[in-house]
Structures are given as structure tokens and as C-alpha cells.
Short mmCIF file of C-alpha atoms in Angstrom, two decimals:
data_model
loop_
_atom_site.label_atom_id
_atom_site.label_comp_id
_atom_site.label_asym_id
_atom_site.label_seq_id
_atom_site.Cartn_x
_atom_site.Cartn_y
_atom_site.Cartn_z
CA MET E 1 -27.37 -26.44 -11.26
CA LYS E 2 -27.83 -22.77 -12.04
CA ILE E 3 -25.99 -20.20 -9.92
CA LYS E 4 -29.13 -18.63 -8.46
CA ASP E 5 -30.35 -22.13 -7.39
CA ALA E 6 -26.92 -22.91 -5.86
CA VAL E 7 -26.95 -19.63 -3.87
CA SER E 8 -30.48 -20.46 -2.65
CA THR E 9 -29.40 -23.93 -1.68
CA ILE E 10 -26.47 -22.96 0.50
CA GLY E 11 -28.42 -19.95 1.88
CA ALA E 12 -26.12 -17.14 0.52
CA ASP E 13 -23.35 -16.71 -2.02
CA LEU E 14 -19.79 -17.57 -1.25
CA SER E 15 -17.80 -15.18 0.99
CA LYS E 16 -14.98 -13.08 -0.42
CA PRO E 17 -12.40 -12.52 2.31
CA SER E 18 -10.50 -9.30 1.35
CA LYS E 19 -7.10 -10.86 2.44
CA MET E 20 -7.50 -13.90 0.25
CA PRO E 21 -6.79 -14.51 -3.48
CA GLY E 22 -10.18 -16.19 -4.02
CA PHE E 23 -13.49 -17.09 -2.39
CA GLY E 24 -14.45 -18.80 0.87
CA PHE E 25 -17.23 -20.34 2.94
CA SER E 26 -18.23 -18.88 6.27
CA ILE E 27 -20.77 -19.29 9.02
CA PRO E 28 -21.11 -17.38 12.27
CA ALA E 29 -18.09 -17.56 14.57
CA SER E 30 -20.58 -17.95 17.42
CA SER E 31 -21.46 -21.39 16.03
CA CYS E 32 -17.93 -22.72 16.60
CA GLN E 33 -18.30 -25.61 19.02
CA THR E 34 -14.78 -25.68 20.36
CA GLY E 35 -13.83 -21.98 19.46
CA SER E 36 -16.83 -20.54 21.37
CA LYS E 37 -15.40 -22.23 24.52
CA LEU E 38 -11.90 -21.17 23.82
CA ARG E 39 -12.96 -17.62 23.21
CA LYS E 40 -13.72 -17.23 26.87
CA ILE E 41 -10.23 -18.33 27.97
CA PRO E 42 -7.45 -15.66 27.83
CA GLY E 43 -4.39 -16.70 25.84
CA THR E 44 -6.13 -19.05 23.44
CA ALA E 45 -5.93 -18.62 19.74
CA CYS E 46 -9.67 -17.92 19.75
CA SER E 47 -9.68 -15.33 22.59
CA LYS E 48 -9.19 -12.50 20.09
CA CYS E 49 -11.12 -13.83 17.13
CA TYR E 50 -11.16 -11.45 14.31
CA ALA E 51 -14.55 -12.87 13.13
CA PHE E 52 -16.33 -10.95 15.95
CA ARG E 53 -14.90 -7.66 14.69
CA GLY E 54 -14.82 -5.45 11.58
CA ASN E 55 -16.97 -6.22 8.67
CA TYR E 56 -18.19 -9.47 10.28
CA GLY E 57 -20.31 -7.25 12.59
CA PHE E 58 -22.39 -5.74 9.76
CA LYS E 59 -26.09 -6.87 9.71
CA GLN E 60 -25.94 -7.90 6.06
CA VAL E 61 -22.79 -10.05 6.68
CA GLN E 62 -24.25 -11.66 9.74
CA SER E 63 -27.46 -12.49 7.81
CA GLY E 64 -25.37 -14.26 5.13
CA LEU E 65 -23.40 -16.23 7.75
CA THR E 66 -26.59 -17.29 9.53
CA LYS E 67 -28.25 -18.47 6.21
CA ARG E 68 -25.35 -20.59 5.30
CA LEU E 69 -25.28 -22.17 8.76
CA HIS E 70 -29.02 -23.11 8.43
CA ALA E 71 -28.43 -24.61 5.02
CA ILE E 72 -25.56 -27.00 5.72
CA ASP E 73 -27.94 -30.03 5.98
CA ASN E 74 -29.66 -29.30 2.70
CA PRO E 75 -29.42 -32.44 0.46
CA GLY E 76 -28.31 -30.35 -2.46
CA TRP E 77 -25.46 -28.74 -0.51
CA VAL E 78 -22.59 -30.50 -2.10
CA GLU E 79 -23.84 -29.99 -5.65
CA ALA E 80 -24.50 -26.27 -4.90
CA MET E 81 -21.04 -25.74 -3.39
CA VAL E 82 -19.37 -27.52 -6.34
CA THR E 83 -21.37 -25.27 -8.71
CA LEU E 84 -20.55 -22.04 -7.01
CA ILE E 85 -16.85 -22.80 -6.39
CA THR E 86 -16.37 -23.90 -9.99
CA LYS E 87 -18.14 -20.92 -11.57
CA ARG E 88 -17.05 -18.16 -9.25
CA CYS E 89 -13.45 -19.21 -9.32
CA ALA E 90 -13.46 -19.44 -13.14
CA THR E 91 -15.01 -15.94 -13.33
CA LYS E 92 -12.11 -14.49 -11.20
CA ASN E 93 -9.55 -16.88 -12.73
CA VAL E 94 -8.46 -18.16 -9.24
CA ASP E 95 -7.91 -21.70 -8.23
CA TYR E 96 -7.73 -21.31 -4.37
CA PHE E 97 -10.59 -21.67 -1.92
CA ARG E 98 -10.79 -21.17 1.91
CA TRP E 99 -13.25 -22.94 4.16
CA PHE E 100 -14.30 -21.11 7.24
CA ASP E 101 -12.89 -17.62 7.23
CA SER E 102 -15.52 -17.51 10.02
CA GLY E 103 -16.92 -20.48 11.83
CA ASP E 104 -15.86 -24.17 11.89
CA ILE E 105 -16.87 -27.69 11.07
CA GLN E 106 -20.26 -28.56 12.56
CA SER E 107 -20.44 -32.24 12.23
CA THR E 108 -18.75 -35.36 10.83
CA MET E 109 -21.28 -35.24 7.93
CA MET E 110 -20.30 -31.73 7.12
CA LEU E 111 -16.69 -32.73 7.03
CA LEU E 112 -17.47 -35.63 4.63
CA ASN E 113 -19.53 -33.37 2.46
CA ILE E 114 -16.62 -30.86 2.29
CA PHE E 115 -14.37 -33.71 1.28
CA GLU E 116 -16.78 -34.61 -1.52
CA VAL E 117 -16.84 -30.97 -2.77
CA CYS E 118 -13.05 -31.05 -2.84
CA ARG E 119 -13.03 -34.31 -4.84
CA GLN E 120 -15.44 -32.79 -7.38
CA THR E 121 -13.34 -29.67 -7.74
CA PRO E 122 -9.88 -31.23 -8.31
CA HIS E 123 -8.71 -28.14 -10.17
CA ILE E 124 -9.11 -25.99 -6.97
CA GLU E 125 -6.67 -26.01 -4.02
CA HIS E 126 -8.70 -25.94 -0.77
CA TRP E 127 -7.65 -24.87 2.77
CA LEU E 128 -9.46 -25.80 5.93
CA PRO E 129 -8.29 -24.32 9.29
CA THR E 130 -10.07 -25.89 12.25
CA GLN E 131 -10.09 -26.40 16.01
CA GLU E 132 -12.45 -29.45 15.66
CA ARG E 133 -10.05 -32.28 16.16
CA GLY E 134 -12.81 -34.60 17.27
CA TYR E 135 -14.50 -34.74 13.85
CA LEU E 136 -11.11 -35.50 12.14
CA LEU E 137 -10.43 -38.34 14.60
CA LYS E 138 -13.95 -39.82 13.96
CA HIS E 139 -13.38 -39.83 10.24
CA MET E 140 -9.76 -41.06 10.10
CA GLY E 141 -10.10 -41.67 6.36
CA PRO E 142 -8.18 -40.40 3.39
CA ILE E 143 -8.11 -36.60 2.85
CA PRO E 144 -8.57 -35.35 -0.74
CA SER E 145 -5.16 -34.55 -2.21
CA ASN E 146 -6.28 -30.95 -3.02
CA LEU E 147 -7.30 -30.26 0.55
CA CYS E 148 -4.92 -28.79 3.22
CA ILE E 149 -6.38 -29.17 6.72
CA ARG E 150 -4.56 -27.09 9.33
CA VAL E 151 -5.41 -27.86 12.99
CA SER E 152 -4.95 -24.66 14.96
CA ASN E 153 -3.02 -24.64 18.25
CA THR E 154 -5.20 -24.00 21.21
CA MET E 155 -2.84 -21.63 23.02
CA MET E 156 -0.94 -18.72 21.55
CA GLY E 157 2.81 -18.72 21.74
CA THR E 158 3.03 -22.59 21.86
CA LYS E 159 5.04 -24.81 19.52
CA PRO E 160 3.23 -26.66 16.74
CA ALA E 161 1.14 -29.62 17.92
CA THR E 162 2.18 -33.24 17.06
CA LEU E 163 -0.78 -34.89 15.29
CA ARG E 164 0.53 -38.19 14.01
CA ARG E 165 -2.83 -39.94 14.08
CA LEU E 166 -4.52 -37.27 11.98
CA LYS E 167 -1.83 -36.75 9.26
CA VAL E 168 -2.80 -33.15 8.75
CA GLN E 169 -0.90 -29.84 8.82
CA THR E 170 -1.05 -27.35 11.71
CA SER E 171 -1.09 -23.60 12.38
CA THR E 172 0.05 -21.52 15.36
CA VAL E 173 -0.36 -17.95 16.65
CA GLY E 174 2.60 -16.18 18.09
CA TRP E 175 5.14 -18.93 17.58
CA ASN E 176 8.00 -17.27 15.83
CA LYS E 177 10.88 -19.46 16.85
CA GLU E 178 10.77 -21.76 13.72
CA GLY E 179 8.81 -22.74 10.68
CA PHE E 180 6.93 -20.65 8.13
CA GLN E 181 5.96 -17.17 9.19
CA CYS E 182 2.89 -15.44 7.64
CA GLU E 183 3.92 -11.98 6.41
CA ALA E 184 0.51 -10.66 5.31
CA LYS E 185 0.93 -7.75 7.66
CA LYS E 186 3.85 -6.56 5.60
CA ARG E 187 1.64 -6.49 2.55
CA GLY E 188 -1.20 -4.52 3.93
CA ASN E 189 -2.82 -7.63 5.45
CA GLN E 190 -2.97 -9.37 2.02
CA CYS E 191 -1.86 -12.82 1.01
CA GLY E 192 -0.31 -11.36 -2.16
CA PRO E 193 1.54 -14.07 -3.99
CA CYS E 194 1.90 -16.40 -0.97
CA ARG E 195 -0.12 -19.56 -0.87
CA ALA E 196 1.54 -21.30 2.07
CA CYS E 197 -1.69 -21.94 3.89
CA TRP E 198 -2.92 -24.16 1.10
CA SER E 199 0.34 -26.15 0.74
CA THR E 200 0.53 -29.64 2.33
CA SER E 201 4.28 -29.42 1.95
CA ILE E 202 4.49 -26.75 4.70
CA PRO E 203 3.90 -28.53 8.08
CA ASN E 204 3.05 -25.43 10.07
CA VAL E 205 2.16 -21.79 9.36
CA ASN E 206 2.54 -19.33 12.12
CA TYR E 207 0.41 -16.20 12.33
CA PRO E 208 1.08 -13.05 14.35
CA PRO E 209 -1.51 -12.42 16.99
CA HIS E 210 -4.49 -10.50 15.37
#
């Protein structure tokens, strides 16, 4: 598939989060099924969601987010994502990809499609943060070895969740008592050389409140 056809198929090109070493995939934060409910509750990890602020508010950015959302059921979505991830990452010489720097999983089918994209890009390390435990529980199948899924804690300042049934990694906000601590703020809000979020060998990554 040509790049222009891949972009047309997924609605817009890949996102390029300024903090990250590579590319990402994003849809509107307002489309988060669990997150949109948590955003209304003080003290939750979603109550101060960064994806409602800054560059995400620009009209052009919102247009791209919405186009990607509307295209997720396109039959050619997997092929298009594989094409773009492979070619864009090769151009920038990066082998890390983030799912949902804005937004979250929309269905079990979307989750399975993401798994297939990961399988077809084995040279890329993928990271998927999510609040959508339900879709993971419905699937309960093997996760691609190059995909790190981190289930986000619901409340800030709480210890990492125990998710034995899911066999995934976790993330917390404001839990600085133990475990890996994100230090992006010390590097001008940049990942820099750190790739902890993508590593399945790190059980939990804690982020400071945004």
C-alpha cells in the first residue's frame, strides 16, 4: 500500500507526540469510554487529562483525531497502519511506537486489530496505555511479544493495581513510594533515552501528576 493510500485509509497520518522518540496513533480524548466518565470525578487519573489542553485543542489537530476515529472500522485499517508505522519509523530511524497519546481502545475488534498490527511489525516495540480493562478481559488471549500494555490506575496516589488475570503491566499517577519513576520532567518533558514505558520487564511506571 502506498503512503498516501494508507493515510487516506486511517483518516490522517500518524501522530508525532513531542515527548516521544517516535510516532503514535491518537483519537479524540472525548471518545474515551471509561476515561470520559473518570474525567468528571476529582482525583482520578483522567480528571486532569492533558489531551484536552495544549496543542490538542488546535482545530487542525482535532480534525486529524476525529478522522482517525471515524476510520477505525475501515477494512484496510490494519494494512494501512502497518504501512505507515513501517515506513515512517524507517524514515526517522526509530523502532518505538505509542498507541493512544490521546483516546483509548474503542472495541474488542479494535484491540484485536492492534494486536495484528503489532504482529506484522515485529521490529517495532509498541506501548499501549489504557483504562479499558473490559476489552482486555473479553480477549484474554496471547499478547504480541513486542506490545507492552499498561493498564492505568483509576485514582491518583494509589498503589499499582493487581491484574493477575490480565497478565499486563500497569501505570500509576502520583505513586512515588516504590517502583519506576518517570523523570521526563527533569529532561524538559522529554523521554530522552528512557524506554521504560515500552518494557514488559518493568511492572509499573509511575508518572507525576500532569
